[in-house]
Tab-separated table of C-alpha atoms in Angstrom:
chain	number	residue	atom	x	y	z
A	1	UNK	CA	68.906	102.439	114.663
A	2	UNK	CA	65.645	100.552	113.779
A	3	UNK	CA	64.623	97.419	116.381
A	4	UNK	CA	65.556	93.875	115.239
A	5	UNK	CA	64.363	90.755	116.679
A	6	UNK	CA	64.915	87.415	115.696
A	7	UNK	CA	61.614	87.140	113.165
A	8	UNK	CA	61.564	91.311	112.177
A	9	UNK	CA	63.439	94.181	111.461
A	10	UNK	CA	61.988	97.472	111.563
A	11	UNK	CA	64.319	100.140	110.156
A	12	UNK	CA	61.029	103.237	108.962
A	13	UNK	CA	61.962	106.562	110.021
A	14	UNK	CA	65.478	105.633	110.336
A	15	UNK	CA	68.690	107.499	109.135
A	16	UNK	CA	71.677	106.005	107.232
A	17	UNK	CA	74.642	107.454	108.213
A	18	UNK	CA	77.192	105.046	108.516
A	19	UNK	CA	76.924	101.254	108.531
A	20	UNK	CA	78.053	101.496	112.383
A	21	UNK	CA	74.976	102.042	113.191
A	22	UNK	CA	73.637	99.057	112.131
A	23	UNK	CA	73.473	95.164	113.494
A	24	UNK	CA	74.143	91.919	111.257
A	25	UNK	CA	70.348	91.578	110.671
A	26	UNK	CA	69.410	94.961	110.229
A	27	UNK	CA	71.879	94.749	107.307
A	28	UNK	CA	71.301	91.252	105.748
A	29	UNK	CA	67.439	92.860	105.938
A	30	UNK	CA	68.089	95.449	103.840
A	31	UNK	CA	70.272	93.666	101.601
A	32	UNK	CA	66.860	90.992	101.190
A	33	UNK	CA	64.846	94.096	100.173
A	34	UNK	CA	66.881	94.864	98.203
A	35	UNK	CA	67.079	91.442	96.465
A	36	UNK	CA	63.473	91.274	96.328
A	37	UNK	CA	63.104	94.327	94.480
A	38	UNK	CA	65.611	93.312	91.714
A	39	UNK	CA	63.793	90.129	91.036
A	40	UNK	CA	60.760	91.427	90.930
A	41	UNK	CA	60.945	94.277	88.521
A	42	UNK	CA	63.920	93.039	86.642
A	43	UNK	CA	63.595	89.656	86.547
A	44	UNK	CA	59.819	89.504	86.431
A	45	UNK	CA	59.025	92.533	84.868
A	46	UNK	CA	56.097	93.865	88.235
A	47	UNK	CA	55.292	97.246	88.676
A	48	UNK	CA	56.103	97.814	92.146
A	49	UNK	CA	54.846	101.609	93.189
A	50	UNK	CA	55.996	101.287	96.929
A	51	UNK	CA	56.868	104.791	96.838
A	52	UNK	CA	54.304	106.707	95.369
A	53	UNK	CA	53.628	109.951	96.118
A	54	UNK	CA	56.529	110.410	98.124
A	55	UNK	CA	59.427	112.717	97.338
A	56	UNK	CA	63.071	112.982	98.107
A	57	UNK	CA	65.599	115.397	98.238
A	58	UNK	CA	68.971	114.685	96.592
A	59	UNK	CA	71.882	117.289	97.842
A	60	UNK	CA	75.088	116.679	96.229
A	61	UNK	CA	78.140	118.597	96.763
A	62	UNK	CA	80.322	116.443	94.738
A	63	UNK	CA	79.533	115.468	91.037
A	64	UNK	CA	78.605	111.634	90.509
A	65	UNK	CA	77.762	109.105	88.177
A	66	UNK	CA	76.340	106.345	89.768
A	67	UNK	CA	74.915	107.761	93.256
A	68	UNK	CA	72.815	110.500	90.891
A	69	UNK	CA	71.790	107.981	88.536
A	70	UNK	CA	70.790	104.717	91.048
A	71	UNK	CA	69.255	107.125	93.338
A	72	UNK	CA	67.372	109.175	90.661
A	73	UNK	CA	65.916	106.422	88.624
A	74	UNK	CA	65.766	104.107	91.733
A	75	UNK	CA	63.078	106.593	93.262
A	76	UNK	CA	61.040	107.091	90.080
A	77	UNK	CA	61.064	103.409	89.464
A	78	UNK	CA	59.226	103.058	92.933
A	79	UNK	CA	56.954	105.662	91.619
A	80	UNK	CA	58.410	108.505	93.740
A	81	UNK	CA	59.556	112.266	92.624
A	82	UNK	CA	63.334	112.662	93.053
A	83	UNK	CA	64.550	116.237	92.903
A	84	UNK	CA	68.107	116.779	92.688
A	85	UNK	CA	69.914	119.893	93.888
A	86	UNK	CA	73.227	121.060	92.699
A	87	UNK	CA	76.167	123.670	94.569
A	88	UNK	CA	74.016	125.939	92.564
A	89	UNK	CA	70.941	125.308	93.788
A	90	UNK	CA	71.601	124.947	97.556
A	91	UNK	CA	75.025	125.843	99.427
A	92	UNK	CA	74.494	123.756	103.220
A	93	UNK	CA	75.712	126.135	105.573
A	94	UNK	CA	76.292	128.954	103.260
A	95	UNK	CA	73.121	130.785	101.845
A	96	UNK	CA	70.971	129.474	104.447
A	97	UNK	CA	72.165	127.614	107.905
A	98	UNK	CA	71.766	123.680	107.494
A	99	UNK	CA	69.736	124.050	110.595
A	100	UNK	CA	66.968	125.953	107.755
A	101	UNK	CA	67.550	123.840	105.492
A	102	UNK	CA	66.951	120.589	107.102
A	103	UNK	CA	63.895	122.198	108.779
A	104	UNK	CA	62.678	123.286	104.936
A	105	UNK	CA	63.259	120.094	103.418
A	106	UNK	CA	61.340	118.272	106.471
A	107	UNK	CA	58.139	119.987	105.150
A	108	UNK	CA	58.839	119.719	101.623
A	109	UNK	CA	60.109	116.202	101.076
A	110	UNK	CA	59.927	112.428	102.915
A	111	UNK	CA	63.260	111.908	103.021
A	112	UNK	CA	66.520	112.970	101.898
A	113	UNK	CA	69.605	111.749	100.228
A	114	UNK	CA	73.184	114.147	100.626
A	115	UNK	CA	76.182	113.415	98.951
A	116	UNK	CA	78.742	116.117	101.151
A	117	UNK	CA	82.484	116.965	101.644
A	118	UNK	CA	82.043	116.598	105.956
A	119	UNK	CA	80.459	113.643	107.652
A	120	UNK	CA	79.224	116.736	110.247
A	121	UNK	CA	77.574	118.355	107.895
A	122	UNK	CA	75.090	115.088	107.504
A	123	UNK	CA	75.271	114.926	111.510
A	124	UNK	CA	73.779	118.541	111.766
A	125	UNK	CA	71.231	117.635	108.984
A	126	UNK	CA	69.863	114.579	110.780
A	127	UNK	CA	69.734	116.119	114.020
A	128	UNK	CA	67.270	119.168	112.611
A	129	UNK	CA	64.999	117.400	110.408
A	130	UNK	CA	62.037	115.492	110.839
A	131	UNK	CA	62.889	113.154	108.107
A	132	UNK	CA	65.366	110.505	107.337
A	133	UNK	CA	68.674	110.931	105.871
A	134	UNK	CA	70.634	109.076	103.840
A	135	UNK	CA	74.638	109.497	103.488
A	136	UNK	CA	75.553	109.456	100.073
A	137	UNK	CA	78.976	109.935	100.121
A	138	UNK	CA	81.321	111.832	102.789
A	139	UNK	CA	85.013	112.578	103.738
A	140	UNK	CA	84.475	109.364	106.525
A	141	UNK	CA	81.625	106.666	104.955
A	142	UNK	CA	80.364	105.757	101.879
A	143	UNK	CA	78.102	103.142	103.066
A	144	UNK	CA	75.508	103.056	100.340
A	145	UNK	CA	78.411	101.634	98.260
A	146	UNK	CA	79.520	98.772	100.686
A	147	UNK	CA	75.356	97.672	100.297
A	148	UNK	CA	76.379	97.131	96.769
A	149	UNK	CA	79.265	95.227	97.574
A	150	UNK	CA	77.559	92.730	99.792
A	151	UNK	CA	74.951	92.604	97.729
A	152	UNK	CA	77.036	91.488	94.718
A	153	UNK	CA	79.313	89.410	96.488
A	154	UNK	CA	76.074	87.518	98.199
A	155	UNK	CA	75.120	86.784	94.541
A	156	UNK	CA	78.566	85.420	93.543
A	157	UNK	CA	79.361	83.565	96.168
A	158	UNK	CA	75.894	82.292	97.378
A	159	UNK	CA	76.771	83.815	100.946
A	160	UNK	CA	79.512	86.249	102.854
A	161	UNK	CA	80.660	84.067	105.994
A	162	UNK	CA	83.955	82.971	105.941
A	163	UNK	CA	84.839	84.924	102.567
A	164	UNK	CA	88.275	87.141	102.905
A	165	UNK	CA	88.239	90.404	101.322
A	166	UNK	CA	91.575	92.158	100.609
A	167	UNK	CA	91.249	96.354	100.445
A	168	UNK	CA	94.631	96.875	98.698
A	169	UNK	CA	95.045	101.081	98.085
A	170	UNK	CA	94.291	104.286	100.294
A	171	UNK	CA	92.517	104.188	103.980
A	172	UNK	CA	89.254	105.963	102.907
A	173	UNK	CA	85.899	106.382	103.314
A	174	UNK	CA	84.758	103.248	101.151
A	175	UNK	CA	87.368	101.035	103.344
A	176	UNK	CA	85.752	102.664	106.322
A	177	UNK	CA	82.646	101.479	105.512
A	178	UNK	CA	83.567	97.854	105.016
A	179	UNK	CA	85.470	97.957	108.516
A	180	UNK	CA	82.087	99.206	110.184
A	181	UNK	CA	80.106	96.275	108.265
A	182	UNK	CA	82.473	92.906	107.208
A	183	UNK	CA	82.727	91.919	110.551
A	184	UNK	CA	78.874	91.391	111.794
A	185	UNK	CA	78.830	89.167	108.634
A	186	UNK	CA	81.320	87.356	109.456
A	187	UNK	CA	84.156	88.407	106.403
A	188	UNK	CA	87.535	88.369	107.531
A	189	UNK	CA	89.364	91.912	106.138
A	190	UNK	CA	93.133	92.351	105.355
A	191	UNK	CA	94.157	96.056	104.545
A	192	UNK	CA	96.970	97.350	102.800
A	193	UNK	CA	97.882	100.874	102.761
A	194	UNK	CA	101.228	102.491	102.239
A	195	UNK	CA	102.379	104.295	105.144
A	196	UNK	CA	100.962	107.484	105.924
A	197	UNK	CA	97.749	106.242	104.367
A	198	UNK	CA	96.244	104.124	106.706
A	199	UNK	CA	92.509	104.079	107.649
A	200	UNK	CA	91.110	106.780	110.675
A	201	UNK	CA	92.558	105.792	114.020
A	202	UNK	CA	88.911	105.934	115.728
A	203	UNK	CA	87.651	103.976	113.206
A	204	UNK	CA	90.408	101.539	113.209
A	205	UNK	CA	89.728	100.903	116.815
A	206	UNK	CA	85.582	100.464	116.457
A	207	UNK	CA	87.035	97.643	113.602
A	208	UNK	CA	89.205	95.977	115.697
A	209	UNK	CA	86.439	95.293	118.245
A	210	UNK	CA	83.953	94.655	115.964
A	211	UNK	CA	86.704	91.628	114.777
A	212	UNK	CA	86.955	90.587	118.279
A	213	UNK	CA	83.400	90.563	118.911
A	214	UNK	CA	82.465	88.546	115.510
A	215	UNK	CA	85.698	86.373	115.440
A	216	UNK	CA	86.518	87.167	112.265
A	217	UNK	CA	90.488	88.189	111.433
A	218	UNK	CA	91.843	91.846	111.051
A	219	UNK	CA	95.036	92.656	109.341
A	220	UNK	CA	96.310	95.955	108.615
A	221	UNK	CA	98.969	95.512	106.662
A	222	UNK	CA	101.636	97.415	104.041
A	223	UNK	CA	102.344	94.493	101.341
A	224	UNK	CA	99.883	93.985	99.053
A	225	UNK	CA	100.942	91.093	97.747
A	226	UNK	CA	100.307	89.541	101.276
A	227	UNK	CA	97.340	91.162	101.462
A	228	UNK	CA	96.014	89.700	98.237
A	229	UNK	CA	97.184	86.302	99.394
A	230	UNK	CA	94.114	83.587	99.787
A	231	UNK	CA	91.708	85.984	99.866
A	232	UNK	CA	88.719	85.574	97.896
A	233	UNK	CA	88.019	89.645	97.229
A	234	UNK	CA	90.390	91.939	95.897
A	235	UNK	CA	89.357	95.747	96.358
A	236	UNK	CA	90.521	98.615	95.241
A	237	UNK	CA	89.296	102.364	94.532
A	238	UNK	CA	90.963	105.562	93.478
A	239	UNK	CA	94.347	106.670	94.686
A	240	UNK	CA	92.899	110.357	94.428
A	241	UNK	CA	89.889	111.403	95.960
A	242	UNK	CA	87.798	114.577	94.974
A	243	UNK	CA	89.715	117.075	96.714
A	244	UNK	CA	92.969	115.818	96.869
A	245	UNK	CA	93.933	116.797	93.195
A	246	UNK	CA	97.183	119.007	94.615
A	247	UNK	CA	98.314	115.919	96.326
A	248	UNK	CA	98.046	113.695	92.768
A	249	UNK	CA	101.710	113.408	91.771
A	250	UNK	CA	102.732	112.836	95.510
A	251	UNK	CA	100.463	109.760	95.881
A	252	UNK	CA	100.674	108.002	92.400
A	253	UNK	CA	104.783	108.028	93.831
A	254	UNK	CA	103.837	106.676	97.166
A	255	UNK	CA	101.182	103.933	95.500
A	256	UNK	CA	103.617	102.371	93.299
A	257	UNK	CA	103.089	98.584	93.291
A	258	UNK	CA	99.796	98.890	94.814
A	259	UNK	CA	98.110	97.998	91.273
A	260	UNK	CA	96.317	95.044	90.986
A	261	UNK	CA	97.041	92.804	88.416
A	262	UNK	CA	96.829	88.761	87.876
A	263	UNK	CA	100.144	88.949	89.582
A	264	UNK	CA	98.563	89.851	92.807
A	265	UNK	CA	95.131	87.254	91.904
A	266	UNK	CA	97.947	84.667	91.569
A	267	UNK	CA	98.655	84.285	95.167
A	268	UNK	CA	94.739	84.762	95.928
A	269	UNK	CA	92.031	81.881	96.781
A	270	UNK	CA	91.423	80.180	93.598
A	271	UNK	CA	87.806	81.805	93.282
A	272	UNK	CA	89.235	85.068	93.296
A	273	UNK	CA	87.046	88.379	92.445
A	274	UNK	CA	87.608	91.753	92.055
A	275	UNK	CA	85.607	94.749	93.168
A	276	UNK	CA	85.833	98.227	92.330
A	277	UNK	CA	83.308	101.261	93.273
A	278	UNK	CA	84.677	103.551	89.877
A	279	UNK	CA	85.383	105.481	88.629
A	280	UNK	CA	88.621	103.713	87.577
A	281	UNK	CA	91.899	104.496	86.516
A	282	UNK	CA	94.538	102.550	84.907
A	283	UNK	CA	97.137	102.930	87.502
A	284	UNK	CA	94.469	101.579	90.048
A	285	UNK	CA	94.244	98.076	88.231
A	286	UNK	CA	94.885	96.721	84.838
A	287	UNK	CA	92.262	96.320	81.886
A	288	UNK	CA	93.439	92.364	82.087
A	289	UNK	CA	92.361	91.975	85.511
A	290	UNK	CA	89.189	95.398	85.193
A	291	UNK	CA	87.816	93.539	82.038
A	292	UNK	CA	88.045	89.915	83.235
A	293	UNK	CA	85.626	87.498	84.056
A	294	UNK	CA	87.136	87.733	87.754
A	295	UNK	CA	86.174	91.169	87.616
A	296	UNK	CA	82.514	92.380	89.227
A	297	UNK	CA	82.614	95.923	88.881
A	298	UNK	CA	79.466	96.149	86.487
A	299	UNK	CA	77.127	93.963	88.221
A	300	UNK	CA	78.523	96.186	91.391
A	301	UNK	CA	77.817	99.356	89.748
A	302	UNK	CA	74.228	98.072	88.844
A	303	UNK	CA	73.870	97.000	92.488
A	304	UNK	CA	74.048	100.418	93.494
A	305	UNK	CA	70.652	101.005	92.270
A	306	UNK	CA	68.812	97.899	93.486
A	307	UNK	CA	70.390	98.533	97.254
A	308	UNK	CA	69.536	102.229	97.176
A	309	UNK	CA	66.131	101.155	95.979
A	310	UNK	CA	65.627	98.416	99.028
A	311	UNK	CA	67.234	101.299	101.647
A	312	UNK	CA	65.004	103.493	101.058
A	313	UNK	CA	61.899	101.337	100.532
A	314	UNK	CA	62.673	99.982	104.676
A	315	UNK	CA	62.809	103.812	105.487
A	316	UNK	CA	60.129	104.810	104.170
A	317	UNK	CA	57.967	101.665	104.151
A	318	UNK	CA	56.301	98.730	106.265
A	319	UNK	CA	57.286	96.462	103.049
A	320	UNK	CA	57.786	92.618	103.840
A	321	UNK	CA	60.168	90.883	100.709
A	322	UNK	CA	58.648	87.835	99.058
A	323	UNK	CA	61.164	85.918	97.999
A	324	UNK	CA	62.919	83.573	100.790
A	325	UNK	CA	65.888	84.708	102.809
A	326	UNK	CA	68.715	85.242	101.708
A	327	UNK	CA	71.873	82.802	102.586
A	328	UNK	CA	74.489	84.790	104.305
């Protein structure tokens, strides 16, 4: 975890694993990079090469859309070289030991980016390299997406304290993300799950302090409809993860009224949004409520590239933002 004071944060040379390891300002930090970068070179149109001549390594084990893609052009935008590496280019753990590998890509690259089926396999990668690495999806966090949350939600709502968010659908890794984060910003989080489908135990507990520490409110929860109630966020993401395809016809039974619809916004605060990582089905929300103006899924999707872009610029630089601070 990088050192944060009151006036600085310093996050170079750190990892990303999970969002647990990181305080209120280290985040709101990254999410200001992050800001700064999307004004300047979208707003302003600035060439901004903070990354030149530096390389990363992008491992994915699972297909993607929008990691690849943010990451990819992210890097190059900076002026970097991203090279991406497919099950067919690198097995972790299987060809070679991920002990060799993160020892080869050390030398070879400044930092690395792996999108993986076990959280362990990112802990034995970040414990043998010399160089940072950056979670891009695994079974237990998927914390580069909950950047992209904040970040569009900070945008919407001109700041995060006191906002409720509402995760209405399975206990996964995206949820597990927000409970490791919402907290230190001060968002209160109600959760609804079906039984059997509630969030990790461990990581239930962490939450629950974190809540306690912050004084924000915790609510785990199985209606949705009183999860949706006054809160200002409604989440949702796929009722089948990448993996779970055998269990598909099992879970779309046991999700049944877990779709969110205006039914569910109706009882919600009156500013209502909804967020959604995609890819999305039908069965997860409804086009009226997907394709609304409540809905934020685009800008969130878009996000994903201008927070990747500011994580990896406080890795890997000494970069100070230039726009003001942002309200949280």
């Amino acid at each position: 975890m990088g050192k944060a004071t009151l006036m600085s944060v310093n996050l170079k040379g750190s990892s990303f694993l999970t969002l647990k390891d990181f305080n209120a300002e280290e985040i709101k930090h990254i999410l200001w990079v992050s800001a700064d970068l999307k004004h300047r070179i979208k707003h302003r149109g600035e060439n901004v090469p903070l990354l030149q001549g530096k390389s990363i390594a992008m491992i994915f084990e699972k297909r993607s859309t929008r990691t690849r893609m943010s990451t990819e052009t992210g890097f190059s935008l900076l002026g970097g070289h991203p090279c991406f590496l497919t099950p067919q280019d690198i097995h972790l753990g299987i060809n070679e030991s991920t002990t060799d590998t993160a020892r080869v890509l050390s030398g070879l690259a400044d930092i690395v980016l792996a999108r993986v089926y076990r959280h362990s396999s990112l802990e034995l990668l970040d414990k043998d390299a010399s160089i940072p690495i950056i979670n891009g999806l695994s079974d237990l966090y998927h914390p580069i997406q909950i950047l992209a949350d904040l970040l569009t939600l900070q945008e919407h709502y001109g700041s995060l304290k006191g906002l409720t968010l509402a995760w209405i659908g399975d206990g996964n890794n995206v949820l597990h993300s927000f409970m490791m984060s919402l907290a230190k910003l001060g968002v209160n989080l109600k959760v609804a799950t079906p039984k059997g489908y509630e969030p990790d135990a461990n990581i239930t507990q962490e939450a629950q302090r974190l809540s306690k520490q912050f004084g924000t409110k915790l609510q785990f929860l199985t209606d949705p409809v009183e999860a949706a109630r006054d809160s200002n966020v409604l989440v949702t993401d796929t009722w089948v993860s990448m993996g779970q395809e055998e269990e598909k016809k099992k879970r779309m039974k046991d999700f049944l009224g877990y779709q969110i619809t205006m039914q569910a916004g109706s009882v919600a605060a009156p500013d209502w949004t909804f967020l959604h990582c995609l890819p999305r089905k039908a069965e997860e929300v409804d086009d009226e409520v997907f394709y609304s103006p409540r809905s934020l899924v685009f800008t969130e999707a878009e996000n994903r590239k201008w927070t990747i872009m500011g994580l990896m610029v406080c890795i890997l630089t000494d970069y100070r933002p230039q726009i003001p601070k942002l309200k949280f």
